[in-house]
Amino acid sequence: MEWRPWSGAGGDGWVGERAQASGDTLRSPGEKRVFSRCERHIAILSDSLEELPETDEPVWILGKQYDVQAEKSKLLSDISARLWFTYRRKFSPIDWCWEKHQEQPEEYHRILKCFLDRKDCCYSIHQMAQMGVGEGKSIGEWFGPNTVAQVLKKLALFDEWNSLAVYVSMDNTVVIEDIKKMCHMCPPNLTHDSLSSSWNGLGWNTSCPGHTSGWRPLLLIVPLRLGINQINPVYVDAFKECFKMPQSLGALGGKPNSAYYFIGFLGDELIYLDPHTTQTFVDSEENGTVDDQSFHCQQSPHRMKILNLDPSVALGFFCKEEEDFDNWCGLVQKEILKPQSLQMFELVQKHPAHWPPFIPPTKPEVTTTGAELIESTNNLFELEEDFEILSM
């Protein structure tokens, strides 16, 4: 039996699941274990409810609005459904051998497997650390939000499963023309077999290499520095507006030496998932599935004052279809780029004339694949580390 929200005549929540587990006399050790597990989940939920303040202010979580007093269980269900990546222990050292790549399972487990702490997983700690070397970061050195964005953009080029297009803005400027050019191109990282298939990872149906077809799902990352030593209060309202957008993936940021994943806000407090919980390394099962219990935060989310945020952040947005991107552009024009206000970033239609020509990123020629360790990245890419300080 799974732990999941329940909806019925009595309202939404978790009671239905508990009643199902405890309705009749337990007849087997297995049922007892299920009942015990449900009891623990109910206890966790109760603790979570007590920690959320009683307030009339709405809570925004990645584009969805919640009434704390009327929708507490739905709010916590939304948060617990998010993937929660934390510190791990007992995984193979970064300089050790990796296991041979296994056949991929269903989509959910396939996505999760991409982030397992193994060298043969495209977005593992091993791969991110190695790719960070090309960004001037030694293994073990802390990554800032912009470095993380650049590393993800480059690792995506080795991901031969999906057709995700990753765009990282430069100089606080998002260029619509460049994004549409990139998203209408055939993925440079897919194999011939992948290109001829009708379904790949994130659902884009490619036809054949060599000509434009469809729209590649877009991961848009906007690195920003919203102040010098601390966040400038003039950006707070615009920053909060980003969490209201349906395309929102939240923000990367935190405090010195403490990185957090911000997913929403309540009043003047940010809601975030904290990776600073060390958990045991999880590997995939023999059947290709992954025990995902530790990848979901089943406790009350953390909160911090927005003005305590380090000014270096990176906003994330996902546009599965071109219509989603067009809608995002409209929201930015309406809510972020308001007249007579200090703008967090710019949104322009055409590629700036004084910039070098835009060339969509392509997979560099290396001897490894996306499922193997990416070595010697120092000369593959130029560094893109600098921020532009926004006018005060």
Coordinates of C-alpha atoms in Angstrom, one line a residue:
M1 CA 0.0 0.0 0.0
E2 CA 1.3 3.4 -0.9
W3 CA 1.2 6.6 1.1
R4 CA -0.7 9.1 -0.9
P5 CA -3.4 11.8 -0.6
W6 CA -7.0 10.7 -0.5
S7 CA -10.0 12.5 -1.8
G8 CA -13.6 11.6 -0.9
A9 CA -16.9 12.7 0.6
G10 CA -15.1 13.6 3.8
G11 CA -12.7 15.9 2.1
D12 CA -9.2 15.8 0.9
G13 CA -6.4 14.5 3.1
W14 CA -4.8 11.4 4.4
V15 CA -7.5 9.9 6.6
G16 CA -8.9 7.7 3.9
E17 CA -5.6 5.9 3.4
R18 CA -5.2 5.3 7.2
A19 CA -8.8 4.0 7.5
Q20 CA -8.2 1.6 4.7
A21 CA -5.1 0.2 6.5
S22 CA -6.8 0.0 9.9
G23 CA -10.4 -0.8 9.1
D24 CA -10.4 -4.6 9.8
T25 CA -8.5 -6.9 12.0
L26 CA -5.0 -7.3 10.8
R27 CA -4.4 -10.8 9.6
S28 CA -0.8 -10.9 8.6
P29 CA 2.7 -9.5 9.5
G30 CA 2.6 -7.7 6.2
E31 CA -0.6 -5.8 7.1
K32 CA 0.9 -4.9 10.4
R33 CA 3.9 -3.4 8.7
V34 CA 1.7 -1.4 6.4
F35 CA -0.3 -0.2 9.3
S36 CA 2.8 0.8 11.2
R37 CA 4.1 2.7 8.1
C38 CA 0.8 4.6 7.7
E39 CA 0.9 5.5 11.4
R40 CA 4.4 7.0 11.0
H41 CA 3.3 9.0 7.9
I42 CA 0.3 10.4 9.8
A43 CA 2.6 11.4 12.7
I44 CA 4.9 13.2 10.3
L45 CA 1.9 15.0 8.7
S46 CA 0.6 16.1 12.1
D47 CA 4.0 17.6 13.0
S48 CA 4.0 19.4 9.7
L49 CA 0.6 20.9 10.2
E50 CA 1.6 22.3 13.5
E51 CA 4.6 24.1 12.1
L52 CA 2.8 26.0 9.4
P53 CA 1.6 29.3 10.8
E54 CA -2.1 30.2 10.9
T55 CA -2.4 33.1 8.4
D56 CA -4.7 34.5 5.8
E57 CA -1.8 35.1 3.4
P58 CA -1.7 32.7 0.5
V59 CA 1.2 30.3 0.0
W60 CA 2.7 30.0 -3.5
I61 CA 4.4 26.7 -4.5
L62 CA 5.8 26.6 -8.0
G63 CA 3.0 28.4 -9.7
K64 CA 0.1 27.1 -7.4
Q65 CA -1.7 29.0 -4.8
Y66 CA -2.8 27.5 -1.5
D67 CA -5.0 28.7 1.4
V68 CA -3.0 27.6 4.5
Q69 CA -6.1 27.3 6.7
A70 CA -8.3 25.4 4.2
E71 CA -5.7 23.5 2.2
K72 CA -3.0 22.4 4.5
S73 CA -3.0 18.8 3.5
K74 CA -3.0 19.6 -0.2
L75 CA -0.1 22.0 0.4
L76 CA 2.0 19.4 2.2
S77 CA 1.0 16.7 -0.4
D78 CA 2.4 19.0 -3.1
I79 CA 5.6 19.5 -1.2
S80 CA 6.1 15.9 -0.4
A81 CA 5.6 14.9 -4.1
R82 CA 8.6 17.0 -5.1
L83 CA 11.9 15.2 -5.6
W84 CA 14.2 16.0 -2.7
F85 CA 17.9 15.6 -3.4
T86 CA 20.1 15.6 -0.3
Y87 CA 23.5 14.7 0.9
R88 CA 24.2 10.9 0.8
R89 CA 26.8 8.7 2.4
K90 CA 28.3 5.3 1.6
F91 CA 28.2 5.9 -2.2
S92 CA 31.2 5.0 -4.3
P93 CA 34.1 7.6 -4.2
I94 CA 34.3 10.0 -7.1
D95 CA 37.6 8.6 -8.2
W96 CA 36.5 4.9 -8.1
C97 CA 35.2 2.7 -10.9
W98 CA 31.5 2.8 -11.9
E99 CA 29.1 0.0 -12.6
K100 CA 28.1 -0.9 -16.1
H101 CA 25.1 1.1 -17.4
Q102 CA 21.8 -0.8 -16.9
E103 CA 18.7 -0.9 -19.1
Q104 CA 16.4 2.0 -18.3
P105 CA 13.0 1.4 -16.7
E106 CA 9.8 3.4 -16.9
E107 CA 10.0 7.2 -17.1
Y108 CA 9.8 8.1 -13.5
H109 CA 12.5 5.7 -12.4
R110 CA 14.5 6.5 -15.5
I111 CA 14.5 10.2 -14.5
L112 CA 15.4 9.3 -10.9
K113 CA 18.2 7.1 -12.1
C114 CA 19.8 10.0 -13.9
F115 CA 20.5 11.6 -10.5
L116 CA 21.7 8.6 -8.6
D117 CA 25.2 9.0 -7.1
R118 CA 27.0 6.8 -9.6
K119 CA 29.5 7.7 -12.3
D120 CA 27.3 6.2 -15.0
C121 CA 24.3 8.5 -14.2
C122 CA 24.3 11.7 -16.3
Y123 CA 23.5 14.1 -13.5
S124 CA 25.2 12.3 -10.6
I125 CA 27.4 14.1 -8.1
H126 CA 30.4 12.5 -9.9
Q127 CA 29.4 14.0 -13.2
M128 CA 28.6 17.4 -11.8
A129 CA 32.0 17.5 -9.9
Q130 CA 33.9 16.4 -13.0
M131 CA 32.1 18.9 -15.2
G132 CA 32.7 21.6 -12.6
V133 CA 36.4 21.3 -13.3
G134 CA 35.8 22.8 -16.7
E135 CA 34.2 25.7 -14.9
G136 CA 37.3 26.3 -12.8
K137 CA 36.0 24.5 -9.8
S138 CA 38.1 21.8 -8.1
I139 CA 36.4 18.6 -6.9
G140 CA 35.0 19.4 -3.5
E141 CA 34.8 23.1 -4.1
W142 CA 31.4 24.8 -3.6
F143 CA 29.4 25.7 -6.7
G144 CA 27.5 29.0 -6.9
P145 CA 24.1 29.1 -8.7
N146 CA 25.6 30.3 -12.0
T147 CA 28.2 27.4 -12.0
V148 CA 25.4 24.9 -11.4
A149 CA 23.4 26.4 -14.3
Q150 CA 26.4 26.1 -16.6
V151 CA 27.2 22.6 -15.5
L152 CA 23.6 21.4 -16.1
K153 CA 23.6 23.0 -19.5
K154 CA 26.7 21.1 -20.5
L155 CA 25.7 17.8 -18.9
A156 CA 22.4 17.9 -20.8
L157 CA 24.5 17.7 -24.1
F158 CA 25.5 14.2 -23.0
D159 CA 22.0 13.1 -22.1
E160 CA 21.1 10.9 -25.0
W161 CA 17.7 10.0 -23.7
N162 CA 15.7 13.2 -23.8
S163 CA 15.6 16.2 -26.1
L164 CA 15.7 18.9 -23.4
A165 CA 17.0 22.3 -24.5
V166 CA 18.8 24.1 -21.7
Y167 CA 19.2 27.9 -22.1
V168 CA 21.2 29.9 -19.5
S169 CA 20.8 33.7 -19.9
M170 CA 23.8 36.0 -20.2
D171 CA 24.2 39.5 -18.8
N172 CA 20.8 39.3 -17.1
T173 CA 19.2 39.1 -20.6
V174 CA 16.8 36.5 -22.0
V175 CA 16.7 36.6 -25.8
I176 CA 13.5 35.2 -27.3
E177 CA 15.0 34.8 -30.8
D178 CA 17.8 32.7 -29.6
I179 CA 15.6 30.4 -27.5
K180 CA 13.2 29.8 -30.3
K181 CA 16.0 29.0 -32.7
M182 CA 17.4 26.5 -30.2
C183 CA 14.1 24.9 -29.4
H184 CA 13.1 24.4 -33.0
M185 CA 16.3 22.5 -33.9
C186 CA 16.8 18.8 -33.8
P187 CA 18.5 17.8 -30.5
P188 CA 22.3 17.6 -31.0
N189 CA 22.7 15.0 -28.3
L190 CA 20.4 12.2 -29.5
T191 CA 21.6 9.1 -31.3
H192 CA 20.2 8.1 -34.7
D193 CA 17.9 5.5 -33.0
S194 CA 16.6 8.1 -30.6
L195 CA 15.8 10.5 -33.4
S196 CA 13.8 8.0 -35.3
S197 CA 11.7 7.0 -32.3
S198 CA 8.3 8.5 -31.6
W199 CA 8.9 9.0 -27.8
N200 CA 11.9 10.2 -25.9
G201 CA 12.1 11.2 -22.3
L202 CA 10.2 14.5 -22.1
G203 CA 7.8 13.7 -24.9
W204 CA 9.1 15.5 -28.0
N205 CA 8.5 13.6 -31.2
T206 CA 11.5 14.1 -33.5
S207 CA 11.4 13.2 -37.1
C208 CA 14.8 13.1 -38.8
P209 CA 18.1 15.0 -38.3
G210 CA 18.8 17.9 -40.5
H211 CA 15.7 20.0 -40.4
T212 CA 13.5 21.9 -37.9
S213 CA 10.6 19.9 -36.4
G214 CA 8.5 20.5 -33.3
W215 CA 9.5 22.2 -30.1
R216 CA 12.1 20.9 -27.7
P217 CA 11.1 21.2 -24.1
L218 CA 12.9 24.1 -22.6
L219 CA 14.7 24.4 -19.3
L220 CA 15.3 28.2 -18.9
I221 CA 17.8 29.3 -16.2
V222 CA 18.3 32.9 -15.3
P223 CA 21.3 33.5 -13.1
L224 CA 21.2 36.8 -11.3
R225 CA 22.9 38.9 -8.6
L226 CA 20.3 40.9 -6.8
G227 CA 22.6 43.1 -4.8
I228 CA 26.2 43.3 -3.7
N229 CA 26.5 41.8 -0.2
Q230 CA 22.8 41.2 0.4
I231 CA 19.6 41.2 -1.6
N232 CA 18.3 44.6 -2.6
P233 CA 14.7 44.9 -1.2
V234 CA 13.5 46.5 -4.5
Y235 CA 13.7 43.1 -6.1
V236 CA 11.7 41.2 -3.5
D237 CA 8.2 41.6 -5.1
A238 CA 9.5 40.6 -8.6
F239 CA 11.3 37.7 -7.1
K240 CA 8.1 36.5 -5.4
E241 CA 6.1 36.9 -8.7
C242 CA 8.4 34.3 -10.3
F243 CA 7.1 31.6 -8.0
K244 CA 3.5 32.3 -9.1
M245 CA 4.2 31.5 -12.7
P246 CA 3.0 28.0 -13.8
Q247 CA 6.3 27.6 -15.6
S248 CA 8.3 28.1 -12.4
L249 CA 10.8 25.5 -11.2
G250 CA 11.8 27.7 -8.2
A251 CA 15.2 29.1 -7.6
L252 CA 18.7 28.0 -6.6
G253 CA 20.4 30.0 -3.9
G254 CA 20.9 30.1 -0.2
K255 CA 23.4 31.6 2.3
P256 CA 27.2 31.4 2.3
N257 CA 28.2 27.7 2.3
S258 CA 24.5 26.6 2.5
A259 CA 22.8 25.9 -0.8
Y260 CA 19.0 25.5 -0.9
Y261 CA 16.2 24.8 -3.4
F262 CA 13.5 27.5 -3.1
I263 CA 10.1 26.3 -4.2
G264 CA 7.7 29.0 -3.0
F265 CA 7.0 31.8 -0.5
L266 CA 4.6 32.7 2.3
G267 CA 4.5 36.4 3.0
D268 CA 8.1 37.6 3.3
E269 CA 9.4 34.1 3.9
L270 CA 10.8 31.7 1.3
I271 CA 9.9 28.1 1.4
Y272 CA 12.7 25.7 0.5
L273 CA 14.0 22.1 0.5
D274 CA 17.2 21.7 2.4
P275 CA 19.7 19.1 1.0
H276 CA 21.7 19.2 4.3
T277 CA 20.3 15.9 5.4
T278 CA 22.8 13.0 4.9
Q279 CA 21.1 9.9 3.7
T280 CA 22.5 6.5 2.7
F281 CA 23.3 6.0 -1.0
V282 CA 20.4 4.5 -3.0
D283 CA 21.0 2.3 -6.0
S284 CA 18.5 0.9 -8.5
E285 CA 17.0 -2.5 -8.0
E286 CA 17.6 -5.5 -10.2
N287 CA 14.4 -4.8 -12.0
G288 CA 15.5 -1.2 -12.8
T289 CA 13.3 0.6 -10.3
V290 CA 14.5 2.9 -7.5
D291 CA 13.4 2.9 -3.9
D292 CA 12.3 6.5 -3.9
Q293 CA 11.2 7.1 -0.3
S294 CA 14.2 9.1 0.6
F295 CA 13.8 11.3 -2.5
H296 CA 10.6 12.9 -1.2
C297 CA 10.7 15.3 1.7
Q298 CA 7.9 14.0 4.0
Q299 CA 8.3 16.6 6.7
S300 CA 7.5 20.3 7.1
P301 CA 9.3 22.5 4.6
H302 CA 11.9 25.0 5.9
R303 CA 11.4 28.8 5.7
M304 CA 13.7 31.8 5.8
K305 CA 13.3 35.6 5.5
I306 CA 13.7 36.7 1.9
L307 CA 16.1 39.5 2.9
N308 CA 18.4 36.8 4.5
L309 CA 18.9 35.3 1.0
D310 CA 22.4 35.6 -0.6
P311 CA 22.1 37.9 -3.6
S312 CA 23.5 35.3 -6.0
V313 CA 20.5 33.2 -7.3
A314 CA 19.4 31.4 -10.4
L315 CA 15.7 31.3 -11.4
G316 CA 14.4 28.2 -13.2
F317 CA 11.5 27.8 -15.6
F318 CA 10.2 24.9 -17.7
C319 CA 8.3 25.3 -21.0
K320 CA 7.2 22.0 -22.4
E321 CA 5.5 23.6 -25.4
E322 CA 6.1 26.8 -27.4
E323 CA 2.8 28.1 -26.1
D324 CA 4.2 27.8 -22.5
F325 CA 7.2 29.9 -23.4
D326 CA 5.0 32.5 -25.1
N327 CA 2.8 32.6 -22.0
W328 CA 5.9 33.0 -19.8
C329 CA 7.1 35.9 -21.9
G330 CA 3.8 37.6 -21.4
L331 CA 3.9 37.1 -17.7
V332 CA 7.4 38.5 -17.5
Q333 CA 6.4 41.6 -19.4
K334 CA 3.4 42.1 -17.2
E335 CA 4.7 41.2 -13.7
I336 CA 8.5 41.5 -13.8
L337 CA 9.3 44.3 -16.3
K338 CA 7.0 46.9 -14.9
P339 CA 7.6 50.5 -15.8
Q340 CA 9.4 52.7 -13.3
S341 CA 10.8 49.8 -11.4
L342 CA 14.3 48.3 -11.2
Q343 CA 14.2 45.2 -13.4
M344 CA 15.7 41.9 -12.2
F345 CA 16.5 40.9 -15.8
E346 CA 15.7 41.9 -19.4
L347 CA 13.6 40.1 -22.0
V348 CA 14.4 41.1 -25.6
Q349 CA 13.0 39.9 -28.9
K350 CA 16.2 40.1 -31.0
H351 CA 19.7 39.0 -30.4
P352 CA 21.7 42.1 -29.3
A353 CA 23.8 43.4 -32.2
H354 CA 26.9 43.9 -30.1
W355 CA 26.9 40.3 -28.9
P356 CA 28.7 37.5 -30.7
P357 CA 26.4 35.4 -33.0
F358 CA 24.3 32.9 -31.1
I359 CA 25.3 29.3 -31.7
P360 CA 23.2 26.6 -30.0
P361 CA 25.4 24.4 -27.9
T362 CA 26.4 21.1 -29.4
K363 CA 27.9 18.0 -27.9
P364 CA 31.7 18.2 -28.0
E365 CA 33.8 15.4 -29.5
V366 CA 34.8 13.1 -26.6
T367 CA 35.5 9.4 -26.3
T368 CA 32.8 8.8 -23.7
T369 CA 29.0 8.8 -23.7
G370 CA 26.4 10.5 -21.5
A371 CA 26.3 7.3 -19.3
E372 CA 30.0 7.3 -18.7
L373 CA 32.4 9.5 -16.8
I374 CA 33.0 12.7 -18.6
E375 CA 36.8 13.3 -18.4
S376 CA 39.1 16.3 -19.2
T377 CA 36.5 19.0 -19.5
N378 CA 38.9 21.9 -19.0
N379 CA 39.2 22.7 -22.7
L380 CA 35.7 21.8 -23.8
F381 CA 34.0 25.0 -22.8
E382 CA 34.9 28.6 -22.1
L383 CA 34.2 29.9 -18.6
E384 CA 31.0 31.8 -18.2
E385 CA 31.3 32.6 -14.5
D386 CA 31.0 36.4 -14.3
F387 CA 27.9 38.2 -13.1
E388 CA 26.8 41.7 -14.0
I389 CA 25.9 43.8 -10.9
L390 CA 22.5 45.3 -11.5
S391 CA 22.1 49.0 -11.0
M392 CA 21.2 50.1 -7.5

